[in-house]
Short mmCIF file of C-alpha atoms in Angstrom, two decimals:
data_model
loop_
_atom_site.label_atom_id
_atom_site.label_comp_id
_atom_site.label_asym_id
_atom_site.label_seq_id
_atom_site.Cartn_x
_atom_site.Cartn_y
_atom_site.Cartn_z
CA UNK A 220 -146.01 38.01 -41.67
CA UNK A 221 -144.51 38.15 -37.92
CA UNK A 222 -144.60 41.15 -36.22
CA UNK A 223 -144.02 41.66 -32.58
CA UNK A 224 -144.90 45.59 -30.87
CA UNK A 225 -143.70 46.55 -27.56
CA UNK A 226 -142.81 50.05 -26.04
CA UNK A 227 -139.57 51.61 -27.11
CA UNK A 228 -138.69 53.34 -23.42
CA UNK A 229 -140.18 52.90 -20.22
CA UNK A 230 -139.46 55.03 -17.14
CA UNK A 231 -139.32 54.59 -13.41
CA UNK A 232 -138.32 54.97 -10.25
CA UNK A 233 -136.59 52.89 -7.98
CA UNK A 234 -138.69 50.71 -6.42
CA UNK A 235 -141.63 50.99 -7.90
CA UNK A 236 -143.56 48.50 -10.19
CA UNK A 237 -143.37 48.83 -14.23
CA UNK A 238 -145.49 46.99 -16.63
CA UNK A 239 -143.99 46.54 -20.22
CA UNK A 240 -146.58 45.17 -22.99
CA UNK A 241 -145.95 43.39 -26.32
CA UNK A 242 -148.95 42.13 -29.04
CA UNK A 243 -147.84 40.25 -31.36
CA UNK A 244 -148.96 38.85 -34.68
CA UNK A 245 -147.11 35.41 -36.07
CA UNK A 246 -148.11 32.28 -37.44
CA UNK A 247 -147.37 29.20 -35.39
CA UNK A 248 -147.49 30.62 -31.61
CA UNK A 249 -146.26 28.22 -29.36
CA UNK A 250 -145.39 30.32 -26.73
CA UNK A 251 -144.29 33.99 -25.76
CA UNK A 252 -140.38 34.24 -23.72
CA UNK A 253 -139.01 37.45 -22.23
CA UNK A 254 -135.42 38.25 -22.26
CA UNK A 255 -133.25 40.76 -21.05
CA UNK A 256 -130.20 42.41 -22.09
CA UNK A 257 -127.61 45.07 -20.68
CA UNK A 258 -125.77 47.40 -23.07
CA UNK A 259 -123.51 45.19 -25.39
CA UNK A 260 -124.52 41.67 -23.31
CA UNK A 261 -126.19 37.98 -24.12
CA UNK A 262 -129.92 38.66 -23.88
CA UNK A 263 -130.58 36.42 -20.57
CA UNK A 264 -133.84 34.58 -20.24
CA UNK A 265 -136.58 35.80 -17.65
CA UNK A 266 -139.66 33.85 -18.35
CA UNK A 267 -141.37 31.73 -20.72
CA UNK A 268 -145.28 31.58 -21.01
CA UNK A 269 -147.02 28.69 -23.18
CA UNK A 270 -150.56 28.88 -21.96
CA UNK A 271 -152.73 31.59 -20.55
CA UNK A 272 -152.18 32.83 -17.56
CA UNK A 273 -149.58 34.44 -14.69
CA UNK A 274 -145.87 32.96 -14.44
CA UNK A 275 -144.39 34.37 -11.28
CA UNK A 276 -140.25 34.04 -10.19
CA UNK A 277 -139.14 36.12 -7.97
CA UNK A 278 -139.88 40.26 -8.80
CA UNK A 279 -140.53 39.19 -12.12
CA UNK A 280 -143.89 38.09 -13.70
CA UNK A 281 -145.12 37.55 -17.21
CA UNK A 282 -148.72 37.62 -18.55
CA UNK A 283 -150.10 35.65 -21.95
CA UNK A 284 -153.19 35.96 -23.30
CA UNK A 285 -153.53 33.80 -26.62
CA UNK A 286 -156.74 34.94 -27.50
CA UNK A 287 -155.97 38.22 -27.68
CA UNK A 288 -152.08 38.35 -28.95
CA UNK A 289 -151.04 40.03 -25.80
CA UNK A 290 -148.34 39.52 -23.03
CA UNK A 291 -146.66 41.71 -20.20
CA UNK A 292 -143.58 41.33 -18.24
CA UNK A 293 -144.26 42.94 -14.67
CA UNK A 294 -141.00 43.99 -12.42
CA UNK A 295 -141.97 44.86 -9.16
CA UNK A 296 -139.56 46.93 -6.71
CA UNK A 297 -137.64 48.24 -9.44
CA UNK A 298 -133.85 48.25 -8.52
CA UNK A 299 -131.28 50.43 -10.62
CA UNK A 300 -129.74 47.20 -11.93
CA UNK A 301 -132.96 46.19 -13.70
CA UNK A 302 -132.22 49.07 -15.77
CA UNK A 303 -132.01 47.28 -19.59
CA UNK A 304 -133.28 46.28 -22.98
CA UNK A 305 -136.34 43.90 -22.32
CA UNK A 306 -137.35 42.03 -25.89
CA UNK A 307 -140.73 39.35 -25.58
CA UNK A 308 -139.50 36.84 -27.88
CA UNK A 309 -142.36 34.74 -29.62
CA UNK A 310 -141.25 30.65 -29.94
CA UNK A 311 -142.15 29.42 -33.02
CA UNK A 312 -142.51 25.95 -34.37
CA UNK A 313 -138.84 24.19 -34.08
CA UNK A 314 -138.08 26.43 -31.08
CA UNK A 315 -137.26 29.91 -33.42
CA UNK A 316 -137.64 32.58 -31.35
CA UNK A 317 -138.64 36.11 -33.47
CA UNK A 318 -137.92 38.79 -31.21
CA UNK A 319 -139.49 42.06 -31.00
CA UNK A 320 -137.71 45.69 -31.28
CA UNK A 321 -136.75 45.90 -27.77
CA UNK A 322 -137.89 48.36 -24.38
CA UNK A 323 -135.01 50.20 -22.64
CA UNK A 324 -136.20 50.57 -19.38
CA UNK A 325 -134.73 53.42 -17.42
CA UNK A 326 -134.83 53.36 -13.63
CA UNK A 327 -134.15 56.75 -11.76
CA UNK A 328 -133.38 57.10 -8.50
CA UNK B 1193 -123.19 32.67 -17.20
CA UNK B 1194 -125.32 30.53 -19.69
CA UNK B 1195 -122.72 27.65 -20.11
CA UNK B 1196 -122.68 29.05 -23.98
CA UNK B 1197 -119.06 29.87 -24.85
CA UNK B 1198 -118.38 32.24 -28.05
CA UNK B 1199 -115.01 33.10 -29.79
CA UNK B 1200 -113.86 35.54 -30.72
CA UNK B 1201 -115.19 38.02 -28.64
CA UNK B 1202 -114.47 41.03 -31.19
CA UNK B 1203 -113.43 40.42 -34.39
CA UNK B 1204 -112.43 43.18 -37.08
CA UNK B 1205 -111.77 42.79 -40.24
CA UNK B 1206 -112.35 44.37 -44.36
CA UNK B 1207 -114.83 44.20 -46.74
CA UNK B 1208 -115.01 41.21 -49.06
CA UNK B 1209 -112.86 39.57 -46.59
CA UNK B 1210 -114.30 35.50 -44.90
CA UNK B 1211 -114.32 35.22 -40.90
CA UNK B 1212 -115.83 31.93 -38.99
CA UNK B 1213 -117.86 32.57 -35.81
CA UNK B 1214 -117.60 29.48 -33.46
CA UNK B 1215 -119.80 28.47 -30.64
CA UNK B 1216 -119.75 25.68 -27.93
CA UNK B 1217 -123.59 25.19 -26.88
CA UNK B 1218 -124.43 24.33 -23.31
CA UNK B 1219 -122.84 20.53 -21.95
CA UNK B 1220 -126.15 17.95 -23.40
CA UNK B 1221 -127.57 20.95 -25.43
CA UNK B 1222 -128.64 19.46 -29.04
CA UNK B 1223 -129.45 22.52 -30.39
CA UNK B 1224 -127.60 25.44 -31.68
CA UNK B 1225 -129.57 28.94 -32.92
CA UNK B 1226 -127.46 31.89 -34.40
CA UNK B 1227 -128.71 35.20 -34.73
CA UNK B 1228 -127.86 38.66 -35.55
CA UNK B 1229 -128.35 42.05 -33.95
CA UNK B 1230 -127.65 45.64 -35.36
CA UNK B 1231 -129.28 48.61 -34.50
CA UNK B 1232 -131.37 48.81 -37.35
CA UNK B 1233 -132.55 45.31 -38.02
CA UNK B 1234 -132.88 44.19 -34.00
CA UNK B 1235 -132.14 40.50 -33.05
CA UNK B 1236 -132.78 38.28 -36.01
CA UNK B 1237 -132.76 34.85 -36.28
CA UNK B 1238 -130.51 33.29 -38.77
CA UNK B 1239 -130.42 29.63 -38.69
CA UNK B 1240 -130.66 26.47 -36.41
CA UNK B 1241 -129.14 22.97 -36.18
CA UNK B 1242 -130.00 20.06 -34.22
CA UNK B 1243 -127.76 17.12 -33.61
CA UNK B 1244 -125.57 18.25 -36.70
CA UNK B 1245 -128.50 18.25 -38.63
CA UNK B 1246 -130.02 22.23 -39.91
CA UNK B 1247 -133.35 22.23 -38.85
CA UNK B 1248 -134.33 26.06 -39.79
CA UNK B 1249 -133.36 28.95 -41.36
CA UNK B 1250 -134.03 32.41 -40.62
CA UNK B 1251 -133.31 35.33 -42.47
CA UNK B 1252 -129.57 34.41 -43.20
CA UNK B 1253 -128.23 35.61 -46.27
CA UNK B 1254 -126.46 33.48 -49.29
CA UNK B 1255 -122.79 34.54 -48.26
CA UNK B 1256 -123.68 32.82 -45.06
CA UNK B 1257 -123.11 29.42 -43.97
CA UNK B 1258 -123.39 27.37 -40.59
CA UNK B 1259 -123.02 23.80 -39.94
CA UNK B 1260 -122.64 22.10 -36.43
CA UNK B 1261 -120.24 19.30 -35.54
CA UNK B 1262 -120.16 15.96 -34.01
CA UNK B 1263 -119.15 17.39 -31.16
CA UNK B 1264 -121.80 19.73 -31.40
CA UNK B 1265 -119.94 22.83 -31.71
CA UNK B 1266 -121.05 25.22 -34.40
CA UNK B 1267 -119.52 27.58 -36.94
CA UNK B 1268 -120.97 30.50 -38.28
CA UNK B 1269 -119.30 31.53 -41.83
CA UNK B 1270 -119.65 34.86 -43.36
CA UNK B 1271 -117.91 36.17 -46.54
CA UNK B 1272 -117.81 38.87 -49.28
CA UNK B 1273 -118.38 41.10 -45.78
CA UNK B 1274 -119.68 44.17 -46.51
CA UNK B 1275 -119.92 47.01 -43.87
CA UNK B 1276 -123.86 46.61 -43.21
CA UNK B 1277 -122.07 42.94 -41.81
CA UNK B 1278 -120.95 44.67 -38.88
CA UNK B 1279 -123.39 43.43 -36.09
CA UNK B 1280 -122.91 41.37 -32.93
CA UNK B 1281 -123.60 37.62 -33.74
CA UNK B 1282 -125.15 35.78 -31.16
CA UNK B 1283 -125.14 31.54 -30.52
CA UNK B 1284 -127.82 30.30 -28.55
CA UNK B 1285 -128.66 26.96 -27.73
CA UNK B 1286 -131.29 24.42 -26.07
CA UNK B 1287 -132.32 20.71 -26.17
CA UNK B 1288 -130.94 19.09 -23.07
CA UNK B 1289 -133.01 15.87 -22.44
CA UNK B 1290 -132.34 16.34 -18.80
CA UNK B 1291 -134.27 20.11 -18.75
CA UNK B 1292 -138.27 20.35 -19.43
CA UNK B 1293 -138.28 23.32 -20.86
CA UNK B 1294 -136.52 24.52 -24.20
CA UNK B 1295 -135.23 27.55 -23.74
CA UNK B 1296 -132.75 28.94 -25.13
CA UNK B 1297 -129.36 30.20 -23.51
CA UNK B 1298 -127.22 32.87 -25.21
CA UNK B 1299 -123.41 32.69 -25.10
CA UNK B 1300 -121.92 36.60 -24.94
CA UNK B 1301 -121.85 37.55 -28.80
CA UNK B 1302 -119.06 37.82 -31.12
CA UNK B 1303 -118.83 41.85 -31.87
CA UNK B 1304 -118.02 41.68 -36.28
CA UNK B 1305 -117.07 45.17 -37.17
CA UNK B 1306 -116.31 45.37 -41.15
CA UNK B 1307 -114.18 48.29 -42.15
#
């Protein structure tokens, strides 16, 4: 089966840096995409890793390692905007995307 | 904005009633995904088309249909609604030959609340 595990809340303050994880477990992995989505919007794209390795634009950066099932979405200087669902998204063969429960990140002031 | 245009933006409506969910993917976009989000079940992906053509299917039940158009515009049908249909109902889409990547852009949901 698929299954996709991330945090379900994160924390932080404003301007800080937050890390949010997600394993996953799927058959035909072609690549691991970030989204995020304010209350009651369109999930909006962030980031898309296919191969091992750092993808860096702007505050945001995203993290795959294939070998061990594991990606991270880094947001650095945290800005009360960024407050959100963030859902890693795992890309499937024919471009599916199964998406994973969701992290509300909360940024205090 | 994604360029992904969704109507209606709320729709309500009664149980064992039919509604149609249209979508207008991105201009060149091929493909068109829809999926489904409730709080219990997450975002799930329901089906996919490509050039008119379905190309996969999610978890997307049998009172469920989609098809896409020649002008590449898509249609999400749902009837016999029941009240676990309420949800918002998401169209992506991808595929433009003049992009790289494939990602996919969402258009900003159609909210289905069955009474």
């Amino acid at each position: 089966g698929q299954s996709l595990e991330q945090p379900s809340e994160v924390t932080a303050v404003e301007g800080a840096i937050v890390q949010i994880n997600c394993t996953y477990q799927t058959s035909g992995f072609y690549g691991l995409s970030w989204y995020q989505q304010h209350d009651g919007g369109a999930p909006t794209f962030l980031s898309y890793n296919a191969l091992d390795g750092l993808e860096e634009t702007g505050r945001f950066s995203s993290f795959l390692s294939r070998s061990d099932s594991y990606g991270y979405l880094l947001l650095q200087e945290l800005q009360m905007k960024d407050s959100a669902s963030y859902f890693c998204a795992v890309r499937e063969y024919g471009n599916k995307l199964v998406f994973g429960a969701g992290t509300i990140l909360r940024v205090k002031s | 904005d994604s360029g992904v245009t969704q109507t209606p933006k709320h729709l309500i409506t009664a149980t064992g009633q039919r509604v149609t969910l249209r979508c207008s993917p991105r201009s060149g976009d091929l493909s068109v995904y829809w999926y489904q989000q409730s709080l219990d079940q997450g975002l799930q992906f329901l089906i996919q088309y490509y050039n008119g053509e379905e190309r996969a299917k999610g978890n997307i039940l049998e009172r469920f249909s989609a098809q896409q158009f020649p002008d590449l515009h898509s249609e999400l049908n749902l009837s016999s609604l029941e009240l676990g249909d309420s949800a918002l109902y998401f169209c992506a889409s991808s595929g433009n030959k003049r992009e790289a990547s494939d990602t996919q852009y969402f258009g900003p949901g159609t909210r289905l609340t069955v009474l």
